[in-house]
Amino acid sequence: MTPTGDERAMKLYSFFRSSAAYRVRIALGVKGLAYECVATHLRRGEHRKPGYLALNPQGLVPVLDDDGVVVSQSLAILEYLEEAYPETPRLLPASPADRAQVRAMALAIACDVHPLNNLRVLEYLKSRMGQSDEATNLWYRHWIAEGFAALEQAIGKHTGDGRRCFGDTVTMADVCLVPQVYNARRFAVDLAPYPALVRVSESLESLPAFAKARPEAQPDAE
Ligand SMILES: N[C@@H](CCC(=O)N[C@@H](CS)C(=O)NCC(=O)O)C(=O)O
């Protein structure tokens, strides 16, 4: 998507396969916010170049630049979009108790599963710790299994119609779930033990905002 006319210029520094950037692409789509995708190739090390590090000293994607408001960390970006564009579809429910439940599910993925399984951690295990592909895959699957087992229960408790993590509208929990499921499929994880989670993810994947955000649909997809 490209900015139009008098809208504020929004840029998302993204890599097609990044789960964290995928979350933000979904949220921007759900909220109907136009943005320019600035492809930042992780395998080519574009996120470690001085220009990018000036935007985000962590050297991670995504970064959102909303007309000069530069925000890193996908969950901080989601919260920023929620507060800066209150007229757009909400990704958090109205009551504090419901918001807390949605955030708990989103954070279970973003803080407890994804950081253990992202590229730099897997590469460190292999290159610096001398672990084999087999051991690294075991590590990956272990943390997915732990996280997804708990999420399966949380979804069972909080879903309204079996098609969303919480209630019956799209929330931040859904925005975080779909990229993590995409990632798990990429690593050939058996998802059979998590039928409720898979049902929610498959239902979400068919929504236009989710379909447009998927890695294969990105301009930098390989
Ligand atoms: N907690 C961060 C995680 C960001 C992150 O780990 N990004 C990965 C891609 S999903 C990255 O940029 N990795 C670069 C690297 O591993 O060198 C967020 O939610 O934005």
Coordinates of N, CA, C and O in Angstrom, one line a residue, residues 9-191:
A9 N 2.4 10.4 6.1 CA 3.2 9.4 5.4 C 3.7 8.3 6.5 O 4.4 8.7 7.4
M10 N 3.2 7.1 6.3 CA 3.6 6.0 7.2 C 4.5 5.0 6.5 O 4.2 4.6 5.4
K11 N 5.6 4.7 7.1 CA 6.5 3.8 6.5 C 6.7 2.6 7.5 O 6.9 2.8 8.7
L12 N 6.7 1.4 7.0 CA 7.0 0.2 7.8 C 8.3 -0.4 7.3 O 8.3 -0.9 6.2
Y13 N 9.3 -0.5 8.1 CA 10.5 -1.2 7.8 C 10.2 -2.7 8.1 O 10.0 -3.0 9.3
S14 N 10.3 -3.5 7.1 CA 9.7 -4.8 7.2 C 10.6 -5.8 6.5 O 11.3 -5.4 5.5
F15 N 10.6 -7.1 6.9 CA 11.2 -8.2 6.1 C 10.1 -9.2 5.9 O 9.4 -9.5 6.9
F16 N 9.9 -9.7 4.7 CA 8.7 -10.4 4.4 C 8.5 -11.6 5.4 O 7.4 -11.9 5.8
R17 N 9.6 -12.2 5.9 CA 9.5 -13.4 6.7 C 9.5 -13.1 8.2 O 9.4 -14.0 9.0
S18 N 9.6 -11.9 8.6 CA 9.7 -11.5 10.0 C 8.3 -11.6 10.6 O 7.4 -11.0 10.2
S19 N 8.2 -12.5 11.7 CA 6.9 -12.6 12.3 C 6.5 -11.3 13.0 O 5.3 -11.0 13.1
A20 N 7.5 -10.6 13.5 CA 7.2 -9.4 14.3 C 6.6 -8.3 13.3 O 5.7 -7.6 13.6
A21 N 7.3 -8.2 12.1 CA 6.8 -7.3 11.1 C 5.4 -7.7 10.6 O 4.5 -6.9 10.3
Y22 N 5.2 -9.0 10.4 CA 3.9 -9.6 10.0 C 2.8 -9.1 10.9 O 1.7 -8.8 10.4
R23 N 3.1 -9.1 12.2 CA 2.0 -8.6 13.2 C 1.6 -7.2 12.8 O 0.4 -6.9 12.8
V24 N 2.6 -6.4 12.6 CA 2.3 -5.0 12.3 C 1.6 -4.8 10.9 O 0.6 -4.0 10.8
R25 N 2.0 -5.6 10.0 CA 1.3 -5.5 8.6 C -0.2 -5.9 8.8 O -1.0 -5.3 8.2
I26 N -0.4 -6.9 9.6 CA -1.8 -7.3 9.8 C -2.6 -6.2 10.5 O -3.7 -5.8 10.1
A27 N -2.0 -5.6 11.6 CA -2.7 -4.5 12.3 C -3.0 -3.4 11.4 O -4.1 -2.8 11.4
L28 N -2.0 -3.0 10.6 CA -2.2 -1.8 9.7 C -3.3 -2.1 8.7 O -4.2 -1.3 8.4
G29 N -3.4 -3.4 8.2 CA -4.5 -3.8 7.3 C -5.8 -3.8 8.0 O -6.8 -3.3 7.4
V30 N -5.9 -4.3 9.2 CA -7.2 -4.4 9.9 C -7.7 -2.9 10.2 O -8.8 -2.6 10.0
K31 N -6.7 -2.1 10.5 CA -7.1 -0.7 10.8 C -7.3 0.2 9.5 O -7.6 1.3 9.6
G32 N -7.0 -0.4 8.3 CA -7.1 0.3 7.1 C -6.2 1.5 6.9 O -6.5 2.5 6.3
L33 N -5.0 1.4 7.5 CA -4.0 2.5 7.5 C -3.0 2.2 6.3 O -2.4 1.2 6.3
A34 N -2.9 3.2 5.4 CA -2.0 3.0 4.3 C -0.6 3.2 4.7 O -0.3 4.1 5.6
Y35 N 0.3 2.5 4.1 CA 1.7 2.6 4.5 C 2.6 2.2 3.3 O 2.2 1.5 2.4
E36 N 3.8 2.7 3.4 CA 4.8 2.3 2.4 C 5.7 1.2 3.1 O 6.2 1.4 4.2
C37 N 5.9 0.1 2.4 CA 6.7 -0.9 3.0 C 8.2 -0.7 2.6 O 8.5 -0.6 1.4
V38 N 9.1 -0.5 3.5 CA 10.5 -0.4 3.3 C 11.2 -1.7 3.5 O 11.4 -2.1 4.7
A39 N 11.5 -2.4 2.5 CA 12.0 -3.8 2.6 C 13.4 -3.7 3.2 O 14.3 -3.0 2.8
T40 N 13.6 -4.5 4.3 CA 14.9 -4.5 5.0 C 15.3 -5.9 5.1 O 14.8 -6.7 5.9
H41 N 16.3 -6.3 4.3 CA 16.6 -7.7 4.1 C 17.6 -8.2 5.2 O 18.7 -7.8 5.3
L42 N 17.0 -9.1 6.0 CA 17.8 -9.6 7.2 C 19.0 -10.4 6.8 O 20.1 -10.3 7.3
R43 N 18.8 -11.3 5.8 CA 19.8 -12.2 5.4 C 21.0 -11.4 4.8 O 22.2 -11.8 4.8
R44 N 20.7 -10.3 4.2 CA 21.8 -9.4 3.6 C 22.3 -8.4 4.6 O 23.1 -7.6 4.3
G45 N 21.8 -8.5 5.8 CA 22.3 -7.7 6.9 C 21.9 -6.2 6.8 O 22.6 -5.3 7.4
E46 N 20.9 -5.9 6.1 CA 20.5 -4.5 6.0 C 20.1 -3.8 7.3 O 20.1 -2.6 7.5
H47 N 19.7 -4.7 8.2 CA 19.2 -4.2 9.5 C 20.4 -3.9 10.5 O 20.2 -3.4 11.6
R48 N 21.6 -4.2 10.0 CA 22.8 -3.9 10.8 C 23.6 -2.7 10.3 O 24.7 -2.4 10.7
K49 N 23.1 -2.1 9.2 CA 23.8 -0.9 8.6 C 23.5 0.3 9.4 O 22.5 0.4 10.1
P50 N 24.5 1.3 9.4 CA 24.3 2.4 10.3 C 23.0 3.2 10.2 O 22.4 3.6 11.1
G51 N 22.5 3.3 8.9 CA 21.3 4.1 8.7 C 20.1 3.4 9.4 O 19.3 4.1 10.0
Y52 N 20.1 2.1 9.4 CA 19.0 1.4 10.1 C 19.2 1.4 11.6 O 18.2 1.6 12.3
L53 N 20.4 1.3 12.0 CA 20.7 1.3 13.5 C 20.4 2.7 14.1 O 20.0 2.8 15.3
A54 N 20.4 3.7 13.3 CA 20.0 5.0 13.7 C 18.5 5.1 14.0 O 18.1 5.8 14.9
L55 N 17.8 4.3 13.3 CA 16.3 4.2 13.5 C 16.0 3.3 14.7 O 15.2 3.6 15.5
N56 N 16.7 2.2 14.7 CA 16.5 1.2 15.8 C 17.9 0.6 16.2 O 18.4 -0.3 15.6
P57 N 18.4 1.1 17.3 CA 19.7 0.6 17.8 C 19.7 -0.9 18.1 O 20.8 -1.5 18.1
Q58 N 18.5 -1.5 18.3 CA 18.5 -2.9 18.5 C 18.8 -3.7 17.2 O 19.1 -4.9 17.2
G59 N 18.7 -3.1 16.0 CA 18.9 -3.7 14.8 C 17.9 -4.8 14.5 O 18.2 -5.9 14.0
L60 N 16.6 -4.6 14.8 CA 15.6 -5.6 14.6 C 14.5 -4.9 13.8 O 14.2 -3.7 13.9
V61 N 13.8 -5.7 13.0 CA 12.6 -5.2 12.3 C 11.4 -5.8 13.1 O 11.5 -6.9 13.8
P62 N 10.3 -5.1 13.2 CA 9.9 -3.9 12.4 C 10.3 -2.6 13.1 O 10.5 -2.6 14.3
V63 N 10.3 -1.5 12.3 CA 10.2 -0.2 12.8 C 9.1 0.5 12.0 O 9.0 0.4 10.8
L64 N 8.3 1.3 12.8 CA 7.3 2.1 12.1 C 7.8 3.6 12.2 O 8.2 4.0 13.2
D65 N 7.7 4.2 11.0 CA 7.9 5.7 11.0 C 6.6 6.4 10.6 O 6.3 6.3 9.4
D66 N 5.9 6.9 11.5 CA 4.7 7.6 11.2 C 4.9 9.1 11.2 O 4.8 9.7 12.2
D67 N 5.3 9.5 10.0 CA 5.5 11.0 9.8 C 6.5 11.5 10.9 O 6.2 12.6 11.5
G68 N 7.5 10.8 11.1 CA 8.6 11.2 12.0 C 8.5 10.6 13.4 O 9.4 10.7 14.2
V69 N 7.3 10.0 13.7 CA 7.3 9.3 15.0 C 7.8 7.9 14.8 O 7.2 7.1 14.1
V70 N 9.0 7.6 15.3 CA 9.7 6.4 15.0 C 9.5 5.4 16.2 O 9.9 5.7 17.3
V71 N 8.9 4.3 15.9 CA 8.6 3.3 17.0 C 9.2 1.9 16.6 O 8.9 1.4 15.5
S72 N 9.9 1.3 17.5 CA 10.3 -0.1 17.3 C 9.5 -1.0 18.3 O 8.6 -0.5 19.0
Q73 N 9.7 -2.3 18.2 CA 9.0 -3.3 19.0 C 7.6 -3.4 18.5 O 6.7 -2.5 18.7
S74 N 7.3 -4.5 18.0 CA 6.0 -4.7 17.3 C 4.8 -4.4 18.3 O 3.8 -3.8 17.9
L75 N 4.9 -4.9 19.5 CA 3.8 -4.7 20.4 C 3.6 -3.2 20.8 O 2.5 -2.7 21.0
A76 N 4.7 -2.5 20.9 CA 4.7 -1.0 21.2 C 4.0 -0.4 19.9 O 3.3 0.6 20.1
I77 N 4.4 -0.9 18.8 CA 3.8 -0.3 17.5 C 2.3 -0.5 17.5 O 1.5 0.4 17.2
L78 N 1.8 -1.7 17.9 CA 0.4 -2.0 17.9 C -0.3 -1.1 18.9 O -1.4 -0.6 18.6
E79 N 0.3 -0.9 20.1 CA -0.3 -0.1 21.1 C -0.4 1.4 20.6 O -1.3 2.1 20.8
Y80 N 0.7 1.8 19.9 CA 0.8 3.2 19.4 C -0.4 3.4 18.4 O -1.1 4.4 18.4
L81 N -0.5 2.4 17.4 CA -1.6 2.5 16.4 C -2.9 2.6 17.1 O -3.8 3.4 16.6
E82 N -3.1 1.8 18.1 CA -4.4 1.8 18.8 C -4.7 3.1 19.4 O -5.8 3.6 19.4
E83 N -3.7 3.8 20.0 CA -3.9 5.1 20.6 C -3.9 6.3 19.7 O -4.7 7.2 19.8
A84 N -3.0 6.2 18.6 CA -2.9 7.3 17.7 C -4.1 7.3 16.7 O -4.4 8.4 16.2
Y85 N -4.7 6.2 16.5 CA -5.8 6.1 15.5 C -7.0 5.5 16.1 O -7.4 4.4 15.7
P86 N -7.6 6.2 17.1 CA -8.7 5.6 17.8 C -10.0 5.4 17.0 O -10.8 4.6 17.4
E87 N -10.0 6.1 15.9 CA -11.2 6.0 15.0 C -11.2 4.7 14.1 O -12.2 4.4 13.5
T88 N -10.0 4.0 14.1 CA -9.9 2.8 13.3 C -10.4 1.6 14.1 O -10.5 1.7 15.3
P89 N -10.7 0.4 13.4 CA -11.1 -0.7 14.2 C -10.2 -1.0 15.3 O -8.9 -1.0 15.2
R90 N -10.7 -1.3 16.5 CA -9.9 -1.5 17.7 C -9.4 -2.9 17.8 O -10.2 -3.9 17.5
L91 N -8.2 -3.1 18.3 CA -7.6 -4.4 18.5 C -7.6 -4.8 19.9 O -7.1 -5.9 20.3
L92 N -8.1 -3.9 20.8 CA -8.2 -4.2 22.2 C -9.7 -4.0 22.6 O -10.3 -3.0 22.2
P93 N -10.3 -4.9 23.4 CA -11.6 -4.8 23.8 C -11.8 -3.6 24.8 O -10.8 -2.9 25.2
A94 N -13.1 -3.3 25.1 CA -13.4 -2.0 25.9 C -13.0 -2.2 27.3 O -12.4 -1.2 27.9
S95 N -13.3 -3.3 28.0 CA -13.1 -3.3 29.4 C -11.6 -3.7 29.8 O -11.0 -4.4 29.1
P96 N -11.2 -3.1 30.9 CA -9.8 -3.4 31.4 C -9.6 -4.9 31.6 O -8.5 -5.4 31.2
A97 N -10.6 -5.6 32.1 CA -10.4 -7.0 32.3 C -10.2 -7.8 31.0 O -9.3 -8.6 30.9
D98 N -11.0 -7.4 30.0 CA -10.9 -8.1 28.7 C -9.6 -7.7 28.0 O -8.9 -8.5 27.4
R99 N -9.2 -6.4 28.1 CA -8.0 -6.0 27.5 C -6.8 -6.8 28.1 O -5.9 -7.2 27.4
A100 N -6.8 -7.0 29.4 CA -5.7 -7.7 30.0 C -5.6 -9.1 29.5 O -4.5 -9.7 29.3
Q101 N -6.8 -9.8 29.3 CA -6.8 -11.1 28.7 C -6.2 -11.2 27.3 O -5.4 -12.1 27.0
V102 N -6.6 -10.2 26.5 CA -6.0 -10.2 25.1 C -4.5 -9.9 25.2 O -3.7 -10.6 24.5
R103 N -4.1 -9.0 26.0 CA -2.7 -8.7 26.1 C -1.9 -9.9 26.6 O -0.8 -10.2 26.1
A104 N -2.5 -10.6 27.5 CA -1.8 -11.8 28.1 C -1.5 -12.8 26.9 O -0.4 -13.4 26.9
M105 N -2.5 -13.0 26.1 CA -2.3 -14.0 25.0 C -1.3 -13.4 24.0 O -0.4 -14.2 23.5
A106 N -1.4 -12.2 23.7 CA -0.4 -11.6 22.7 C 1.0 -11.6 23.3 O 1.9 -12.0 22.6
L107 N 1.1 -11.3 24.6 CA 2.5 -11.3 25.2 C 3.0 -12.7 25.3 O 4.2 -12.9 25.3
A108 N 2.1 -13.7 25.5 CA 2.6 -15.1 25.7 C 3.3 -15.5 24.4 O 4.4 -16.2 24.4
I109 N 2.9 -15.0 23.3 CA 3.5 -15.3 22.0 C 4.8 -14.4 21.8 O 5.9 -14.9 21.6
A110 N 4.5 -13.1 22.0 CA 5.6 -12.1 21.6 C 6.8 -12.1 22.6 O 7.9 -11.9 22.2
C111 N 6.5 -12.5 23.9 CA 7.6 -12.4 24.9 C 8.1 -13.8 25.2 O 9.3 -13.9 25.6
D112 N 7.3 -14.8 25.2 CA 7.7 -16.1 25.7 C 8.0 -17.2 24.7 O 8.7 -18.1 24.9
V113 N 7.4 -17.0 23.5 CA 7.6 -18.0 22.4 C 8.6 -17.4 21.4 O 9.7 -18.0 21.2
H114 N 8.2 -16.3 20.8 CA 9.0 -15.8 19.6 C 10.4 -15.5 19.9 O 11.3 -15.9 19.1
P115 N 10.8 -14.9 21.1 CA 12.2 -14.6 21.3 C 13.1 -15.8 21.4 O 14.3 -15.7 21.1
L116 N 12.5 -16.9 21.8 CA 13.4 -18.1 21.9 C 13.6 -18.8 20.5 O 14.5 -19.6 20.4
N117 N 12.7 -18.4 19.6 CA 12.7 -19.1 18.3 C 13.0 -18.3 17.1 O 12.9 -18.8 16.0
N118 N 13.5 -17.1 17.3 CA 13.7 -16.3 16.1 C 15.1 -16.5 15.5 O 15.9 -17.2 16.1
L119 N 15.3 -16.0 14.4 CA 16.4 -16.3 13.6 C 17.8 -16.2 14.3 O 18.6 -17.1 14.3
R120 N 17.9 -15.1 15.0 CA 19.3 -14.8 15.6 C 19.5 -15.8 16.7 O 20.7 -16.2 16.9
V121 N 18.5 -16.3 17.4 CA 18.7 -17.2 18.5 C 19.0 -18.6 17.9 O 20.0 -19.3 18.4
L122 N 18.3 -19.0 16.9 CA 18.6 -20.3 16.2 C 20.0 -20.3 15.6 O 20.7 -21.3 15.7
E123 N 20.3 -19.2 15.0 CA 21.7 -19.1 14.4 C 22.8 -19.2 15.5 O 23.8 -19.8 15.3
Y124 N 22.5 -18.5 16.6 CA 23.5 -18.5 17.7 C 23.7 -19.9 18.2 O 24.8 -20.4 18.5
L125 N 22.6 -20.7 18.4 CA 22.6 -22.0 18.9 C 23.5 -22.9 18.0 O 24.3 -23.7 18.4
K126 N 23.3 -22.6 16.6 CA 24.1 -23.4 15.7 C 25.6 -23.0 15.6 O 26.5 -23.8 15.8
S127 N 25.8 -21.7 15.3 CA 27.1 -21.2 15.0 C 28.0 -21.1 16.3 O 29.2 -21.4 16.3
R128 N 27.4 -20.5 17.4 CA 28.3 -20.2 18.5 C 28.2 -21.3 19.6 O 29.2 -21.5 20.3
M129 N 27.1 -22.1 19.6 CA 27.0 -23.1 20.6 C 27.3 -24.5 20.0 O 27.2 -25.5 20.7
G130 N 27.5 -24.5 18.7 CA 27.8 -25.8 18.1 C 26.7 -26.8 18.0 O 27.0 -28.0 17.9
Q131 N 25.5 -26.4 18.1 CA 24.4 -27.3 18.1 C 24.0 -27.7 16.6 O 24.2 -27.0 15.7
S132 N 23.6 -29.0 16.5 CA 23.2 -29.5 15.2 C 21.9 -29.0 14.8 O 21.1 -28.5 15.6
D133 N 21.5 -29.2 13.5 CA 20.2 -28.9 13.0 C 19.2 -29.6 13.8 O 18.1 -29.0 14.1
E134 N 19.4 -30.9 14.1 CA 18.5 -31.7 14.9 C 18.2 -31.1 16.2 O 17.1 -30.9 16.7
A135 N 19.3 -30.7 16.9 CA 19.1 -30.2 18.3 C 18.4 -28.8 18.2 O 17.6 -28.5 19.1
T136 N 18.7 -28.0 17.2 CA 18.1 -26.7 17.1 C 16.6 -26.9 16.8 O 15.8 -26.1 17.3
N137 N 16.3 -27.8 15.9 CA 14.8 -28.1 15.7 C 14.1 -28.6 16.9 O 13.0 -28.2 17.2
L138 N 14.8 -29.4 17.7 CA 14.2 -29.8 19.0 C 13.9 -28.7 19.9 O 12.8 -28.6 20.5
W139 N 14.9 -27.7 20.0 CA 14.7 -26.5 20.8 C 13.5 -25.7 20.3 O 12.6 -25.3 21.0
Y140 N 13.4 -25.5 18.9 CA 12.3 -24.8 18.3 C 11.0 -25.4 18.7 O 10.1 -24.7 19.2
R141 N 10.9 -26.7 18.5 CA 9.6 -27.4 18.7 C 9.2 -27.4 20.2 O 8.0 -27.3 20.5
H142 N 10.2 -27.5 21.1 CA 9.9 -27.5 22.5 C 9.2 -26.2 22.9 O 8.2 -26.3 23.6
W143 N 9.8 -25.1 22.5 CA 9.2 -23.8 22.9 C 7.9 -23.5 22.3 O 7.0 -22.9 22.9
I144 N 7.7 -24.0 21.0 CA 6.4 -23.9 20.4 C 5.4 -24.7 21.2 O 4.2 -24.3 21.5
A145 N 5.7 -26.0 21.5 CA 4.8 -26.9 22.2 C 4.4 -26.3 23.5 O 3.2 -26.3 23.9
E146 N 5.3 -25.8 24.3 CA 5.0 -25.1 25.6 C 4.0 -24.0 25.4 O 3.0 -23.9 26.1
G147 N 4.4 -23.1 24.5 CA 3.6 -21.9 24.3 C 2.2 -22.2 23.7 O 1.2 -21.7 24.2
F148 N 2.2 -23.1 22.7 CA 0.9 -23.4 22.0 C -0.1 -24.2 23.0 O -1.3 -24.0 22.9
A149 N 0.5 -25.1 23.8 CA -0.3 -25.8 24.7 C -1.1 -24.9 25.7 O -2.3 -25.1 25.9
A150 N -0.4 -23.9 26.2 CA -1.0 -22.9 27.1 C -2.1 -22.1 26.3 O -3.1 -21.8 26.8
L151 N -1.7 -21.7 25.1 CA -2.6 -20.8 24.3 C -3.8 -21.6 23.9 O -4.9 -21.0 23.8
E152 N -3.7 -22.9 23.6 CA -4.8 -23.7 23.3 C -5.9 -23.6 24.4 O -7.1 -23.5 24.2
Q153 N -5.4 -23.7 25.6 CA -6.3 -23.6 26.8 C -6.9 -22.2 26.9 O -8.1 -22.0 27.2
A154 N -6.1 -21.2 26.7 CA -6.5 -19.8 26.8 C -7.6 -19.5 25.8 O -8.6 -18.9 26.1
I155 N -7.4 -20.0 24.6 CA -8.4 -19.8 23.5 C -9.7 -20.5 23.9 O -10.8 -20.0 23.7
G156 N -9.6 -21.7 24.4 CA -10.7 -22.5 24.8 C -11.6 -21.7 25.8 O -12.8 -21.7 25.8
K157 N -10.9 -21.0 26.7 CA -11.6 -20.2 27.7 C -12.1 -18.9 27.2 O -13.2 -18.5 27.6
H158 N -11.4 -18.3 26.3 CA -11.8 -16.9 25.9 C -12.5 -16.7 24.6 O -13.0 -15.6 24.3
T159 N -12.4 -17.7 23.7 CA -13.0 -17.5 22.4 C -14.5 -17.4 22.5 O -15.1 -18.0 23.4
G160 N -15.0 -16.5 21.6 CA -16.5 -16.4 21.6 C -17.1 -17.4 20.6 O -18.0 -18.1 21.0
D161 N -16.6 -17.4 19.4 CA -17.2 -18.2 18.3 C -16.3 -19.3 17.8 O -16.6 -19.9 16.7
G162 N -15.1 -19.5 18.4 CA -14.2 -20.5 17.9 C -13.4 -20.0 16.7 O -12.6 -20.7 16.2
R163 N -13.6 -18.8 16.3 CA -12.9 -18.3 15.1 C -11.9 -17.1 15.5 O -11.2 -16.6 14.6
R164 N -11.9 -16.7 16.7 CA -11.0 -15.6 17.2 C -10.5 -16.0 18.6 O -11.2 -16.8 19.3
C165 N -9.3 -15.5 18.9 CA -8.7 -15.9 20.2 C -9.6 -15.5 21.4 O -9.8 -16.2 22.3
F166 N -10.1 -14.3 21.2 CA -10.9 -13.7 22.3 C -12.2 -13.1 21.7 O -12.2 -12.3 20.8
G167 N -13.3 -13.5 22.3 CA -14.6 -13.0 21.8 C -14.8 -13.4 20.4 O -14.4 -14.5 19.9
D168 N -15.4 -12.4 19.6 CA -15.7 -12.7 18.2 C -15.2 -11.6 17.3 O -15.7 -11.5 16.2
T169 N -14.3 -10.8 17.8 CA -13.7 -9.8 16.9 C -12.2 -9.9 16.9 O -11.6 -10.5 17.8
V170 N -11.5 -9.4 15.9 CA -10.1 -9.5 15.8 C -9.4 -8.6 16.9 O -9.8 -7.5 17.0
T171 N -8.5 -9.3 17.6 CA -7.7 -8.5 18.6 C -6.2 -8.7 18.4 O -5.8 -9.5 17.5
M172 N -5.5 -8.0 19.3 CA -4.0 -8.2 19.2 C -3.5 -9.6 19.4 O -2.5 -10.0 18.9
A173 N -4.3 -10.4 20.1 CA -4.0 -11.8 20.3 C -4.0 -12.5 18.9 O -3.1 -13.3 18.6
D174 N -5.0 -12.2 18.1 CA -5.1 -12.8 16.8 C -3.9 -12.3 15.9 O -3.4 -13.1 15.1
V175 N -3.6 -11.0 16.0 CA -2.5 -10.5 15.2 C -1.2 -11.1 15.5 O -0.4 -11.3 14.6
C176 N -1.0 -11.6 16.8 CA 0.2 -12.3 17.1 C 0.2 -13.8 16.8 O 1.2 -14.4 16.5
L177 N -1.0 -14.3 16.9 CA -1.1 -15.8 16.7 C -0.8 -16.2 15.2 O 0.0 -17.1 15.1
V178 N -1.3 -15.5 14.2 CA -1.2 -16.0 12.9 C 0.3 -16.1 12.4 O 0.7 -17.1 11.9
P179 N 1.1 -15.0 12.7 CA 2.5 -15.1 12.3 C 3.2 -16.3 13.0 O 4.1 -16.9 12.4
Q180 N 2.9 -16.5 14.2 CA 3.6 -17.6 15.0 C 3.2 -19.0 14.4 O 4.0 -19.9 14.3
V181 N 1.9 -19.1 14.0 CA 1.5 -20.4 13.4 C 2.2 -20.6 12.0 O 2.6 -21.6 11.7
Y182 N 2.3 -19.5 11.3 CA 3.0 -19.5 10.0 C 4.4 -20.0 10.2 O 4.9 -20.9 9.5
N183 N 5.0 -19.5 11.2 CA 6.4 -19.8 11.5 C 6.5 -21.3 11.9 O 7.4 -22.0 11.5
A184 N 5.6 -21.7 12.7 CA 5.6 -23.1 13.2 C 5.4 -24.1 12.0 O 6.1 -25.1 11.9
R185 N 4.5 -23.7 11.1 CA 4.3 -24.6 9.9 C 5.6 -24.6 9.1 O 6.0 -25.7 8.5
R186 N 6.3 -23.5 9.0 CA 7.6 -23.5 8.2 C 8.6 -24.5 8.8 O 9.4 -25.0 8.1
F187 N 8.5 -24.6 10.1 CA 9.4 -25.6 10.7 C 8.8 -27.0 10.9 O 9.3 -27.8 11.7
A188 N 7.7 -27.2 10.2 CA 7.0 -28.5 10.1 C 6.6 -29.0 11.5 O 6.8 -30.2 11.8
V189 N 6.2 -28.1 12.4 CA 5.7 -28.5 13.7 C 4.3 -29.2 13.5 O 3.5 -28.7 12.8
D190 N 4.1 -30.3 14.3 CA 2.8 -30.9 14.3 C 1.8 -30.1 15.1 O 2.0 -29.9 16.3
L191 N 0.8 -29.6 14.4 CA -0.1 -28.7 15.1 C -1.4 -29.5 15.5 O -2.3 -28.8 16.1

